[in-house]
Amino acid sequence: MPAVTVDNILALPRITETAPDSAPRPVLAVTTAPVGYEGEGFPVRRAFAGVDMKHLDPFIHMDQMGEVDYAPGEPKGTPWHPHRGFETVTYMIDGIMEHQDSNGGGGTIGGGDTQWMTAGGGILHIETPPEHLVVSGGLFHGVQLWVNLPRDNKMAAPRYQDITGNKVALLSSPDGGALVRVIAGEVDGHQGPGSTYTPISLVHATIAPGARLTLPWNPEFNALAYVLAGEGTVGAERRPVRMGQTTVFGRGDTLTVAAADTQDSRTESLEVFILGGKPIREPVAMAGPFVMNTKAEVIQAFEDFQAGRLGSIPAAHETLA
């Protein structure tokens, strides 16, 4: 699991030691993600299944894509599809994906890169592995997160942010036992590169066996931690967690994740995707690829898509539709 690594973690800025009067966030729930399939048969784990929406706001949906080691000819993506009313955040850990949209945008993202697509008022896009990787096969692993947009930004103009791995803020835990990658938002005064309509923080942490990470966390934000790989514990109560499980934390100003002393033969460290944001507290009406505030707005989105008002597939790609 390469993502972004460093040769000397002790050379990185250190996260501040936890203050004695800090309020640790309790663990409210641990859920296990069911396995499903997306697009043309890409295996995913539905990270938020079973989590109450009140604990997710402003997030809507998250998939762990893979981890899957494809044989030659097997790599799969998604066909052309529409979105409106939210943002998709695709974080690649292993492998390469290509994105294209009906506005001519898109690009290629590889290990450690993030593509942040604001669908806003509407867009069509496609995600596929490049042809050379379809031929060769290889390891694919990543995360796709859906971030809700506030009512006033639902119809914003679509945009992309291509966040290469060398742009993320890299931090170390005080003892050097954890590498923290800040993709968006702020953690302990360190700002990630992702620009967001909704105040959120996204972090990918690698925690060495036996190490413990305590992160200062905005008390106005909710807090979730999804285990990408490995085993460990969460919270001061040391509740056990493993790959494919999501932790919901309660209120407080710090959160804690620790790695088990030993990991399985395939996993060197505990890998955790940590996220939280300031709740929008607006009604959510969601159907398929559209996330709006009312059922009428969702129906309008489907009508606009069918009428071609969300964009057209570029002529060079019409055979893929």
PDB file of C-alpha atoms in Angstrom:
ATOM      1  CA  MET A   1       0.000   0.000   0.000  1.00  0.00           C
ATOM      2  CA  PRO A   2       2.322   2.752  -1.214  1.00  0.00           C
ATOM      3  CA  ALA A   3       0.156   5.932  -1.466  1.00  0.00           C
ATOM      4  CA  VAL A   4       2.689   8.575  -0.310  1.00  0.00           C
ATOM      5  CA  THR A   5       5.580   7.447   1.868  1.00  0.00           C
ATOM      6  CA  VAL A   6       8.720   9.094   3.272  1.00  0.00           C
ATOM      7  CA  ASP A   7      12.243   7.863   3.927  1.00  0.00           C
ATOM      8  CA  ASN A   8      12.530   9.552   7.320  1.00  0.00           C
ATOM      9  CA  ILE A   9       9.261  10.118   9.137  1.00  0.00           C
ATOM     10  CA  LEU A  10      11.064  11.860  12.005  1.00  0.00           C
ATOM     11  CA  ALA A  11      11.967  14.721   9.653  1.00  0.00           C
ATOM     12  CA  LEU A  12       8.288  15.625   9.261  1.00  0.00           C
ATOM     13  CA  PRO A  13       6.384  18.175  11.363  1.00  0.00           C
ATOM     14  CA  ARG A  14       5.061  16.535  14.529  1.00  0.00           C
ATOM     15  CA  ILE A  15       1.469  16.515  15.664  1.00  0.00           C
ATOM     16  CA  THR A  16       1.094  18.273  19.000  1.00  0.00           C
ATOM     17  CA  GLU A  17       1.022  16.095  22.099  1.00  0.00           C
ATOM     18  CA  THR A  18      -2.471  15.711  23.561  1.00  0.00           C
ATOM     19  CA  ALA A  19      -3.229  18.297  26.237  1.00  0.00           C
ATOM     20  CA  PRO A  20      -4.137  16.914  29.682  1.00  0.00           C
ATOM     21  CA  ASP A  21      -7.516  18.656  29.583  1.00  0.00           C
ATOM     22  CA  SER A  22      -8.462  17.415  26.108  1.00  0.00           C
ATOM     23  CA  ALA A  23     -11.797  15.650  25.661  1.00  0.00           C
ATOM     24  CA  PRO A  24     -11.310  12.275  23.918  1.00  0.00           C
ATOM     25  CA  ARG A  25     -14.115  11.284  21.566  1.00  0.00           C
ATOM     26  CA  PRO A  26     -15.941   8.124  22.653  1.00  0.00           C
ATOM     27  CA  VAL A  27     -16.723   5.322  20.207  1.00  0.00           C
ATOM     28  CA  LEU A  28     -20.432   5.339  19.403  1.00  0.00           C
ATOM     29  CA  ALA A  29     -20.502   2.444  16.938  1.00  0.00           C
ATOM     30  CA  VAL A  30     -18.394   0.120  14.794  1.00  0.00           C
ATOM     31  CA  THR A  31     -20.007  -1.180  11.594  1.00  0.00           C
ATOM     32  CA  THR A  32     -18.802  -3.671   8.991  1.00  0.00           C
ATOM     33  CA  ALA A  33     -18.984  -2.768   5.299  1.00  0.00           C
ATOM     34  CA  PRO A  34     -20.783  -5.235   3.007  1.00  0.00           C
ATOM     35  CA  VAL A  35     -19.149  -6.139  -0.296  1.00  0.00           C
ATOM     36  CA  GLY A  36     -20.775  -5.019  -3.547  1.00  0.00           C
ATOM     37  CA  TYR A  37     -19.923  -4.257  -7.152  1.00  0.00           C
ATOM     38  CA  GLU A  38     -19.812  -0.960  -9.018  1.00  0.00           C
ATOM     39  CA  GLY A  39     -19.851  -0.044 -12.702  1.00  0.00           C
ATOM     40  CA  GLU A  40     -18.681  -2.913 -14.891  1.00  0.00           C
ATOM     41  CA  GLY A  41     -18.089  -5.207 -11.916  1.00  0.00           C
ATOM     42  CA  PHE A  42     -15.475  -3.408  -9.848  1.00  0.00           C
ATOM     43  CA  PRO A  43     -15.509  -4.877  -6.287  1.00  0.00           C
ATOM     44  CA  VAL A  44     -16.201  -2.370  -3.502  1.00  0.00           C
ATOM     45  CA  ARG A  45     -16.914  -2.264   0.222  1.00  0.00           C
ATOM     46  CA  ARG A  46     -19.797   0.059   1.158  1.00  0.00           C
ATOM     47  CA  ALA A  47     -18.105   1.828   4.056  1.00  0.00           C
ATOM     48  CA  PHE A  48     -21.134   3.735   5.378  1.00  0.00           C
ATOM     49  CA  ALA A  49     -23.671   0.896   5.299  1.00  0.00           C
ATOM     50  CA  GLY A  50     -25.410   0.729   8.653  1.00  0.00           C
ATOM     51  CA  VAL A  51     -24.251   4.186   9.803  1.00  0.00           C
ATOM     52  CA  ASP A  52     -27.015   6.641  10.730  1.00  0.00           C
ATOM     53  CA  MET A  53     -27.073   9.629   8.349  1.00  0.00           C
ATOM     54  CA  LYS A  54     -26.977  12.023  11.296  1.00  0.00           C
ATOM     55  CA  HIS A  55     -23.426  10.834  11.985  1.00  0.00           C
ATOM     56  CA  LEU A  56     -22.369  11.146   8.319  1.00  0.00           C
ATOM     57  CA  ASP A  57     -23.527  14.674   7.383  1.00  0.00           C
ATOM     58  CA  PRO A  58     -22.007  16.237   5.219  1.00  0.00           C
ATOM     59  CA  PHE A  59     -20.886  12.904   3.737  1.00  0.00           C
ATOM     60  CA  ILE A  60     -23.279  10.780   1.730  1.00  0.00           C
ATOM     61  CA  HIS A  61     -21.518   7.630   0.577  1.00  0.00           C
ATOM     62  CA  MET A  62     -18.072   6.012   0.566  1.00  0.00           C
ATOM     63  CA  ASP A  63     -16.668   2.954  -1.202  1.00  0.00           C
ATOM     64  CA  GLN A  64     -13.364   1.226  -0.660  1.00  0.00           C
ATOM     65  CA  MET A  65     -12.475   0.245  -4.234  1.00  0.00           C
ATOM     66  CA  GLY A  66     -10.638  -3.070  -4.159  1.00  0.00           C
ATOM     67  CA  GLU A  67      -8.077  -4.008  -2.958  1.00  0.00           C
ATOM     68  CA  VAL A  68      -7.998  -6.327  -5.987  1.00  0.00           C
ATOM     69  CA  ASP A  69      -5.072  -7.772  -7.949  1.00  0.00           C
ATOM     70  CA  TYR A  70      -6.332  -8.122 -11.520  1.00  0.00           C
ATOM     71  CA  ALA A  71      -5.005 -10.652 -14.010  1.00  0.00           C
ATOM     72  CA  PRO A  72      -4.280  -9.413 -17.562  1.00  0.00           C
ATOM     73  CA  GLY A  73      -7.490  -8.348 -19.289  1.00  0.00           C
ATOM     74  CA  GLU A  74      -9.505  -8.161 -16.060  1.00  0.00           C
ATOM     75  CA  PRO A  75      -9.299  -4.481 -14.908  1.00  0.00           C
ATOM     76  CA  LYS A  76     -12.699  -2.778 -14.924  1.00  0.00           C
ATOM     77  CA  GLY A  77     -14.050   0.726 -14.509  1.00  0.00           C
ATOM     78  CA  THR A  78     -17.415   2.449 -14.765  1.00  0.00           C
ATOM     79  CA  PRO A  79     -19.388   3.453 -17.884  1.00  0.00           C
ATOM     80  CA  TRP A  80     -20.491   7.025 -18.599  1.00  0.00           C
ATOM     81  CA  HIS A  81     -22.864   8.229 -15.882  1.00  0.00           C
ATOM     82  CA  PRO A  82     -24.282  11.522 -14.541  1.00  0.00           C
ATOM     83  CA  HIS A  83     -23.974  13.351 -11.205  1.00  0.00           C
ATOM     84  CA  ARG A  84     -25.620  16.435  -9.721  1.00  0.00           C
ATOM     85  CA  GLY A  85     -25.703  18.120  -6.325  1.00  0.00           C
ATOM     86  CA  PHE A  86     -22.527  16.833  -4.657  1.00  0.00           C
ATOM     87  CA  GLU A  87     -18.786  16.207  -5.013  1.00  0.00           C
ATOM     88  CA  THR A  88     -16.918  12.963  -5.685  1.00  0.00           C
ATOM     89  CA  VAL A  89     -13.488  12.527  -4.131  1.00  0.00           C
ATOM     90  CA  THR A  90     -11.433   9.679  -5.627  1.00  0.00           C
ATOM     91  CA  TYR A  91      -8.266   8.803  -3.694  1.00  0.00           C
ATOM     92  CA  MET A  92      -6.027   6.217  -5.364  1.00  0.00           C
ATOM     93  CA  ILE A  93      -3.690   4.154  -3.200  1.00  0.00           C
ATOM     94  CA  ASP A  94      -2.544   1.557  -5.737  1.00  0.00           C
ATOM     95  CA  GLY A  95      -3.050   1.463  -9.490  1.00  0.00           C
ATOM     96  CA  ILE A  96      -4.078   4.083 -12.039  1.00  0.00           C
ATOM     97  CA  MET A  97      -7.485   5.368 -13.133  1.00  0.00           C
ATOM     98  CA  GLU A  98      -8.398   7.718 -15.949  1.00  0.00           C
ATOM     99  CA  HIS A  99     -11.309  10.160 -15.659  1.00  0.00           C
ATOM    100  CA  GLN A 100     -13.052  12.035 -18.463  1.00  0.00           C
ATOM    101  CA  ASP A 101     -16.146  14.216 -18.450  1.00  0.00           C
ATOM    102  CA  SER A 102     -18.658  15.803 -20.776  1.00  0.00           C
ATOM    103  CA  ASN A 103     -16.953  19.203 -20.398  1.00  0.00           C
ATOM    104  CA  GLY A 104     -13.634  17.901 -21.704  1.00  0.00           C
ATOM    105  CA  GLY A 105     -12.079  17.721 -18.252  1.00  0.00           C
ATOM    106  CA  GLY A 106     -10.512  14.855 -16.352  1.00  0.00           C
ATOM    107  CA  GLY A 107      -7.077  13.303 -16.140  1.00  0.00           C
ATOM    108  CA  THR A 108      -5.066  10.408 -14.760  1.00  0.00           C
ATOM    109  CA  ILE A 109      -4.594   9.651 -11.079  1.00  0.00           C
ATOM    110  CA  GLY A 110      -2.163   7.131  -9.587  1.00  0.00           C
ATOM    111  CA  GLY A 111      -0.973   6.016  -6.172  1.00  0.00           C
ATOM    112  CA  GLY A 112      -1.314   8.836  -3.641  1.00  0.00           C
ATOM    113  CA  ASP A 113      -3.263  11.119  -6.001  1.00  0.00           C
ATOM    114  CA  THR A 114      -6.750  12.529  -5.443  1.00  0.00           C
ATOM    115  CA  GLN A 115      -9.225  13.747  -8.002  1.00  0.00           C
ATOM    116  CA  TRP A 116     -11.885  16.045  -6.576  1.00  0.00           C
ATOM    117  CA  MET A 117     -14.835  16.499  -8.904  1.00  0.00           C
ATOM    118  CA  THR A 118     -17.542  19.004  -8.062  1.00  0.00           C
ATOM    119  CA  ALA A 119     -20.538  17.774 -10.036  1.00  0.00           C
ATOM    120  CA  GLY A 120     -22.576  20.809  -8.970  1.00  0.00           C
ATOM    121  CA  GLY A 121     -25.347  21.535 -11.465  1.00  0.00           C
ATOM    122  CA  GLY A 122     -24.589  18.429 -13.466  1.00  0.00           C
ATOM    123  CA  ILE A 123     -21.964  16.529 -15.418  1.00  0.00           C
ATOM    124  CA  LEU A 124     -21.385  13.199 -17.172  1.00  0.00           C
ATOM    125  CA  HIS A 125     -18.171  11.317 -16.526  1.00  0.00           C
ATOM    126  CA  ILE A 126     -16.404   7.984 -16.894  1.00  0.00           C
ATOM    127  CA  GLU A 127     -13.718   6.234 -14.847  1.00  0.00           C
ATOM    128  CA  THR A 128     -11.580   3.518 -16.455  1.00  0.00           C
ATOM    129  CA  PRO A 129      -8.149   1.944 -16.053  1.00  0.00           C
ATOM    130  CA  PRO A 130      -5.755   2.943 -18.847  1.00  0.00           C
ATOM    131  CA  GLU A 131      -5.490   0.511 -21.752  1.00  0.00           C
ATOM    132  CA  HIS A 132      -1.960  -0.612 -20.885  1.00  0.00           C
ATOM    133  CA  LEU A 133      -3.129  -1.717 -17.418  1.00  0.00           C
ATOM    134  CA  VAL A 134      -6.109  -3.545 -18.885  1.00  0.00           C
ATOM    135  CA  VAL A 135      -3.566  -5.520 -20.902  1.00  0.00           C
ATOM    136  CA  SER A 136      -1.108  -6.105 -18.069  1.00  0.00           C
ATOM    137  CA  GLY A 137      -3.434  -6.322 -15.067  1.00  0.00           C
ATOM    138  CA  GLY A 138      -2.212  -5.198 -11.673  1.00  0.00           C
ATOM    139  CA  LEU A 139      -3.178  -4.016  -8.208  1.00  0.00           C
ATOM    140  CA  PHE A 140      -6.039  -1.534  -7.821  1.00  0.00           C
ATOM    141  CA  HIS A 141      -7.017   0.046  -4.518  1.00  0.00           C
ATOM    142  CA  GLY A 142      -8.632   3.332  -3.590  1.00  0.00           C
ATOM    143  CA  VAL A 143     -11.473   5.216  -1.956  1.00  0.00           C
ATOM    144  CA  GLN A 144     -14.348   7.158  -3.473  1.00  0.00           C
ATOM    145  CA  LEU A 145     -16.192   9.538  -1.179  1.00  0.00           C
ATOM    146  CA  TRP A 146     -19.351  11.549  -1.922  1.00  0.00           C
ATOM    147  CA  VAL A 147     -19.493  14.936  -0.183  1.00  0.00           C
ATOM    148  CA  ASN A 148     -22.834  16.738  -0.062  1.00  0.00           C
ATOM    149  CA  LEU A 149     -23.098  20.322  -1.265  1.00  0.00           C
ATOM    150  CA  PRO A 150     -25.083  22.943   0.673  1.00  0.00           C
ATOM    151  CA  ARG A 151     -28.332  24.082  -0.930  1.00  0.00           C
ATOM    152  CA  ASP A 152     -26.739  27.331  -2.153  1.00  0.00           C
ATOM    153  CA  ASN A 153     -23.985  25.399  -3.983  1.00  0.00           C
ATOM    154  CA  LYS A 154     -26.035  22.518  -5.414  1.00  0.00           C
ATOM    155  CA  MET A 155     -26.020  24.041  -8.880  1.00  0.00           C
ATOM    156  CA  ALA A 156     -22.451  25.366  -8.817  1.00  0.00           C
ATOM    157  CA  ALA A 157     -20.448  25.130 -12.029  1.00  0.00           C
ATOM    158  CA  PRO A 158     -18.667  21.739 -12.310  1.00  0.00           C
ATOM    159  CA  ARG A 159     -14.939  21.810 -11.540  1.00  0.00           C
ATOM    160  CA  TYR A 160     -11.965  19.503 -10.983  1.00  0.00           C
ATOM    161  CA  GLN A 161      -9.130  19.560  -8.511  1.00  0.00           C
ATOM    162  CA  ASP A 162      -6.240  17.273  -9.399  1.00  0.00           C
ATOM    163  CA  ILE A 163      -4.353  16.789  -6.144  1.00  0.00           C
ATOM    164  CA  THR A 164      -1.134  14.889  -6.789  1.00  0.00           C
ATOM    165  CA  GLY A 165       0.405  12.964  -3.935  1.00  0.00           C
ATOM    166  CA  ASN A 166       3.298  15.398  -3.561  1.00  0.00           C
ATOM    167  CA  LYS A 167       0.845  18.154  -2.593  1.00  0.00           C
ATOM    168  CA  VAL A 168      -0.653  16.519   0.515  1.00  0.00           C
ATOM    169  CA  ALA A 169       0.497  17.725   3.922  1.00  0.00           C
ATOM    170  CA  LEU A 170       2.636  15.046   5.623  1.00  0.00           C
ATOM    171  CA  LEU A 171       2.831  14.859   9.415  1.00  0.00           C
ATOM    172  CA  SER A 172       4.246  12.506  12.022  1.00  0.00           C
ATOM    173  CA  SER A 173       2.779  11.419  15.319  1.00  0.00           C
ATOM    174  CA  PRO A 174       4.865  12.659  18.277  1.00  0.00           C
ATOM    175  CA  ASP A 175       6.796   9.370  18.552  1.00  0.00           C
ATOM    176  CA  GLY A 176       7.138   8.787  14.803  1.00  0.00           C
ATOM    177  CA  GLY A 177       4.904   5.729  14.874  1.00  0.00           C
ATOM    178  CA  ALA A 178       2.293   7.091  12.448  1.00  0.00           C
ATOM    179  CA  LEU A 179       2.464   8.853   9.094  1.00  0.00           C
ATOM    180  CA  VAL A 180      -0.467  11.239   8.607  1.00  0.00           C
ATOM    181  CA  ARG A 181      -1.427  12.496   5.137  1.00  0.00           C
ATOM    182  CA  VAL A 182      -3.779  15.501   5.211  1.00  0.00           C
ATOM    183  CA  ILE A 183      -5.670  15.526   1.901  1.00  0.00           C
ATOM    184  CA  ALA A 184      -8.159  18.276   2.719  1.00  0.00           C
ATOM    185  CA  GLY A 185      -9.057  20.492   5.620  1.00  0.00           C
ATOM    186  CA  GLU A 186      -6.924  21.304   8.629  1.00  0.00           C
ATOM    187  CA  VAL A 187      -5.368  19.055  11.262  1.00  0.00           C
ATOM    188  CA  ASP A 188      -3.395  20.539  14.153  1.00  0.00           C
ATOM    189  CA  GLY A 189      -2.794  23.741  12.201  1.00  0.00           C
ATOM    190  CA  HIS A 190      -1.614  21.960   9.039  1.00  0.00           C
ATOM    191  CA  GLN A 191      -3.704  22.524   5.916  1.00  0.00           C
ATOM    192  CA  GLY A 192      -4.335  19.946   3.201  1.00  0.00           C
ATOM    193  CA  PRO A 193      -4.521  21.023  -0.451  1.00  0.00           C
ATOM    194  CA  GLY A 194      -8.166  20.125  -1.173  1.00  0.00           C
ATOM    195  CA  SER A 195     -10.542  23.089  -1.520  1.00  0.00           C
ATOM    196  CA  THR A 196     -14.016  22.368  -0.169  1.00  0.00           C
ATOM    197  CA  TYR A 197     -17.435  24.052  -0.225  1.00  0.00           C
ATOM    198  CA  THR A 198     -18.256  22.353   3.068  1.00  0.00           C
ATOM    199  CA  PRO A 199     -15.744  22.497   5.971  1.00  0.00           C
ATOM    200  CA  ILE A 200     -14.272  18.977   6.218  1.00  0.00           C
ATOM    201  CA  SER A 201     -10.999  17.185   6.963  1.00  0.00           C
ATOM    202  CA  LEU A 202      -9.720  14.063   5.165  1.00  0.00           C
ATOM    203  CA  VAL A 203      -6.731  12.077   6.415  1.00  0.00           C
ATOM    204  CA  HIS A 204      -5.019   8.823   5.447  1.00  0.00           C
ATOM    205  CA  ALA A 205      -2.937   7.513   8.354  1.00  0.00           C
ATOM    206  CA  THR A 206      -0.444   4.639   8.384  1.00  0.00           C
ATOM    207  CA  ILE A 207       0.133   3.410  11.947  1.00  0.00           C
ATOM    208  CA  ALA A 208       3.019   1.041  12.681  1.00  0.00           C
ATOM    209  CA  PRO A 209       2.356  -2.150  14.692  1.00  0.00           C
ATOM    210  CA  GLY A 210       1.965  -1.291  18.362  1.00  0.00           C
ATOM    211  CA  ALA A 211       1.839   2.475  17.715  1.00  0.00           C
ATOM    212  CA  ARG A 212      -0.941   4.834  18.711  1.00  0.00           C
ATOM    213  CA  LEU A 213      -2.211   7.982  16.975  1.00  0.00           C
ATOM    214  CA  THR A 214      -4.192  10.691  18.749  1.00  0.00           C
ATOM    215  CA  LEU A 215      -5.359  13.469  16.439  1.00  0.00           C
ATOM    216  CA  PRO A 216      -6.680  16.870  17.505  1.00  0.00           C
ATOM    217  CA  TRP A 217     -10.072  17.119  15.769  1.00  0.00           C
ATOM    218  CA  ASN A 218     -12.298  20.137  15.252  1.00  0.00           C
ATOM    219  CA  PRO A 219     -15.001  19.863  17.954  1.00  0.00           C
ATOM    220  CA  GLU A 220     -17.594  21.236  15.491  1.00  0.00           C
ATOM    221  CA  PHE A 221     -16.944  18.302  13.132  1.00  0.00           C
ATOM    222  CA  ASN A 222     -18.248  14.782  13.294  1.00  0.00           C
ATOM    223  CA  ALA A 223     -15.597  12.052  13.090  1.00  0.00           C
ATOM    224  CA  LEU A 224     -15.355   8.689  11.318  1.00  0.00           C
ATOM    225  CA  ALA A 225     -12.492   6.250  10.802  1.00  0.00           C
ATOM    226  CA  TYR A 226     -12.529   3.514   8.155  1.00  0.00           C
ATOM    227  CA  VAL A 227      -9.952   0.702   8.259  1.00  0.00           C
ATOM    228  CA  LEU A 228      -8.431   0.163   4.821  1.00  0.00           C
ATOM    229  CA  ALA A 229      -6.091  -2.606   5.994  1.00  0.00           C
ATOM    230  CA  GLY A 230      -4.864  -4.205   9.191  1.00  0.00           C
ATOM    231  CA  GLU A 231      -6.180  -4.505  12.722  1.00  0.00           C
ATOM    232  CA  GLY A 232      -6.164  -2.299  15.779  1.00  0.00           C
ATOM    233  CA  THR A 233      -8.304  -0.482  18.318  1.00  0.00           C
ATOM    234  CA  VAL A 234     -10.222   2.808  18.455  1.00  0.00           C
ATOM    235  CA  GLY A 235     -10.947   5.228  21.255  1.00  0.00           C
ATOM    236  CA  ALA A 236      -9.707   5.335  24.819  1.00  0.00           C
ATOM    237  CA  GLU A 237     -11.851   2.220  25.364  1.00  0.00           C
ATOM    238  CA  ARG A 238      -9.629   0.340  22.845  1.00  0.00           C
ATOM    239  CA  ARG A 239     -12.486  -1.178  20.904  1.00  0.00           C
ATOM    240  CA  PRO A 240     -11.178  -3.707  18.339  1.00  0.00           C
ATOM    241  CA  VAL A 241     -11.426  -2.865  14.617  1.00  0.00           C
ATOM    242  CA  ARG A 242     -10.234  -4.528  11.429  1.00  0.00           C
ATOM    243  CA  MET A 243     -10.206  -4.025   7.671  1.00  0.00           C
ATOM    244  CA  GLY A 244     -13.608  -3.044   6.276  1.00  0.00           C
ATOM    245  CA  GLN A 245     -14.955  -1.554   9.494  1.00  0.00           C
ATOM    246  CA  THR A 246     -16.097   2.020  10.145  1.00  0.00           C
ATOM    247  CA  THR A 247     -15.886   3.686  13.543  1.00  0.00           C
ATOM    248  CA  VAL A 248     -18.315   6.455  14.487  1.00  0.00           C
ATOM    249  CA  PHE A 249     -16.900   8.739  17.164  1.00  0.00           C
ATOM    250  CA  GLY A 250     -18.920  10.930  19.506  1.00  0.00           C
ATOM    251  CA  ARG A 251     -18.248  14.519  20.512  1.00  0.00           C
ATOM    252  CA  GLY A 252     -14.872  15.699  21.778  1.00  0.00           C
ATOM    253  CA  ASP A 253     -11.686  17.339  20.563  1.00  0.00           C
ATOM    254  CA  THR A 254      -9.346  14.386  19.986  1.00  0.00           C
ATOM    255  CA  LEU A 255      -9.727  10.942  18.435  1.00  0.00           C
ATOM    256  CA  THR A 256      -7.488   7.912  18.913  1.00  0.00           C
ATOM    257  CA  VAL A 257      -6.627   4.945  16.676  1.00  0.00           C
ATOM    258  CA  ALA A 258      -4.002   2.336  17.579  1.00  0.00           C
ATOM    259  CA  ALA A 259      -2.457  -0.518  15.621  1.00  0.00           C
ATOM    260  CA  ALA A 260      -2.329  -4.073  16.925  1.00  0.00           C
ATOM    261  CA  ASP A 261       1.118  -5.299  17.947  1.00  0.00           C
ATOM    262  CA  THR A 262       1.108  -7.816  15.097  1.00  0.00           C
ATOM    263  CA  GLN A 263      -0.571  -7.599  11.679  1.00  0.00           C
ATOM    264  CA  ASP A 264      -1.363 -10.335   9.184  1.00  0.00           C
ATOM    265  CA  SER A 265       1.177 -11.523   6.622  1.00  0.00           C
ATOM    266  CA  ARG A 266      -0.232  -9.204   3.895  1.00  0.00           C
ATOM    267  CA  THR A 267      -0.306  -6.044   6.013  1.00  0.00           C
ATOM    268  CA  GLU A 268       2.675  -4.170   7.382  1.00  0.00           C
ATOM    269  CA  SER A 269       0.716  -1.487   9.275  1.00  0.00           C
ATOM    270  CA  LEU A 270      -2.767  -0.335  10.187  1.00  0.00           C
ATOM    271  CA  GLU A 271      -4.133   1.850   7.354  1.00  0.00           C
ATOM    272  CA  VAL A 272      -6.995   4.168   8.279  1.00  0.00           C
ATOM    273  CA  PHE A 273      -9.010   6.772   6.359  1.00  0.00           C
ATOM    274  CA  ILE A 274     -10.147   9.393   8.882  1.00  0.00           C
ATOM    275  CA  LEU A 275     -12.756  11.974   7.963  1.00  0.00           C
ATOM    276  CA  GLY A 276     -15.121  14.479   9.481  1.00  0.00           C
ATOM    277  CA  GLY A 277     -16.960  17.661   8.674  1.00  0.00           C
ATOM    278  CA  LYS A 278     -19.325  20.334   9.851  1.00  0.00           C
ATOM    279  CA  PRO A 279     -22.891  19.068   9.330  1.00  0.00           C
ATOM    280  CA  ILE A 280     -24.939  20.929   6.717  1.00  0.00           C
ATOM    281  CA  ARG A 281     -28.213  20.060   8.493  1.00  0.00           C
ATOM    282  CA  GLU A 282     -30.329  20.275   5.353  1.00  0.00           C
ATOM    283  CA  PRO A 283     -32.841  17.757   3.983  1.00  0.00           C
ATOM    284  CA  VAL A 284     -31.357  15.121   1.678  1.00  0.00           C
ATOM    285  CA  ALA A 285     -33.251  13.622  -1.256  1.00  0.00           C
ATOM    286  CA  MET A 286     -31.088  11.059  -3.035  1.00  0.00           C
ATOM    287  CA  ALA A 287     -31.687   8.712  -5.934  1.00  0.00           C
ATOM    288  CA  GLY A 288     -28.932   7.011  -7.884  1.00  0.00           C
ATOM    289  CA  PRO A 289     -26.351   9.606  -8.988  1.00  0.00           C
ATOM    290  CA  PHE A 290     -28.276  12.654  -7.776  1.00  0.00           C
ATOM    291  CA  VAL A 291     -28.185  14.196  -4.285  1.00  0.00           C
ATOM    292  CA  MET A 292     -30.633  17.071  -3.852  1.00  0.00           C
ATOM    293  CA  ASN A 293     -32.804  18.630  -1.137  1.00  0.00           C
ATOM    294  CA  THR A 294     -36.248  17.574  -2.379  1.00  0.00           C
ATOM    295  CA  LYS A 295     -37.813  14.732  -4.343  1.00  0.00           C
ATOM    296  CA  ALA A 296     -38.962  17.244  -6.966  1.00  0.00           C
ATOM    297  CA  GLU A 297     -35.337  18.332  -7.507  1.00  0.00           C
ATOM    298  CA  VAL A 298     -34.273  14.716  -7.973  1.00  0.00           C
ATOM    299  CA  ILE A 299     -37.029  14.167 -10.539  1.00  0.00           C
ATOM    300  CA  GLN A 300     -35.894  17.339 -12.309  1.00  0.00           C
ATOM    301  CA  ALA A 301     -32.324  16.023 -12.357  1.00  0.00           C
ATOM    302  CA  PHE A 302     -33.455  12.795 -14.057  1.00  0.00           C
ATOM    303  CA  GLU A 303     -35.490  14.794 -16.581  1.00  0.00           C
ATOM    304  CA  ASP A 304     -32.535  17.088 -17.283  1.00  0.00           C
ATOM    305  CA  PHE A 305     -30.253  14.077 -17.775  1.00  0.00           C
ATOM    306  CA  GLN A 306     -32.673  12.387 -20.168  1.00  0.00           C
ATOM    307  CA  ALA A 307     -33.035  15.647 -22.111  1.00  0.00           C
ATOM    308  CA  GLY A 308     -29.269  15.985 -22.457  1.00  0.00           C
ATOM    309  CA  ARG A 309     -29.047  19.087 -20.267  1.00  0.00           C
ATOM    310  CA  LEU A 310     -26.310  17.562 -18.043  1.00  0.00           C
ATOM    311  CA  GLY A 311     -23.952  17.304 -20.982  1.00  0.00           C
ATOM    312  CA  SER A 312     -23.199  15.009 -23.893  1.00  0.00           C
ATOM    313  CA  ILE A 313     -20.724  12.174 -24.239  1.00  0.00           C
ATOM    314  CA  PRO A 314     -17.864  13.349 -26.454  1.00  0.00           C
ATOM    315  CA  ALA A 315     -18.158  11.959 -29.990  1.00  0.00           C
ATOM    316  CA  ALA A 316     -14.920   9.994 -29.635  1.00  0.00           C
ATOM    317  CA  HIS A 317     -16.452   8.015 -26.764  1.00  0.00           C
ATOM    318  CA  GLU A 318     -20.078   7.539 -27.829  1.00  0.00           C
ATOM    319  CA  THR A 319     -19.491   3.818 -28.492  1.00  0.00           C
ATOM    320  CA  LEU A 320     -18.709   3.411 -24.774  1.00  0.00           C
ATOM    321  CA  ALA A 321     -22.094   4.682 -23.607  1.00  0.00           C
TER     322      ALA A 321
END
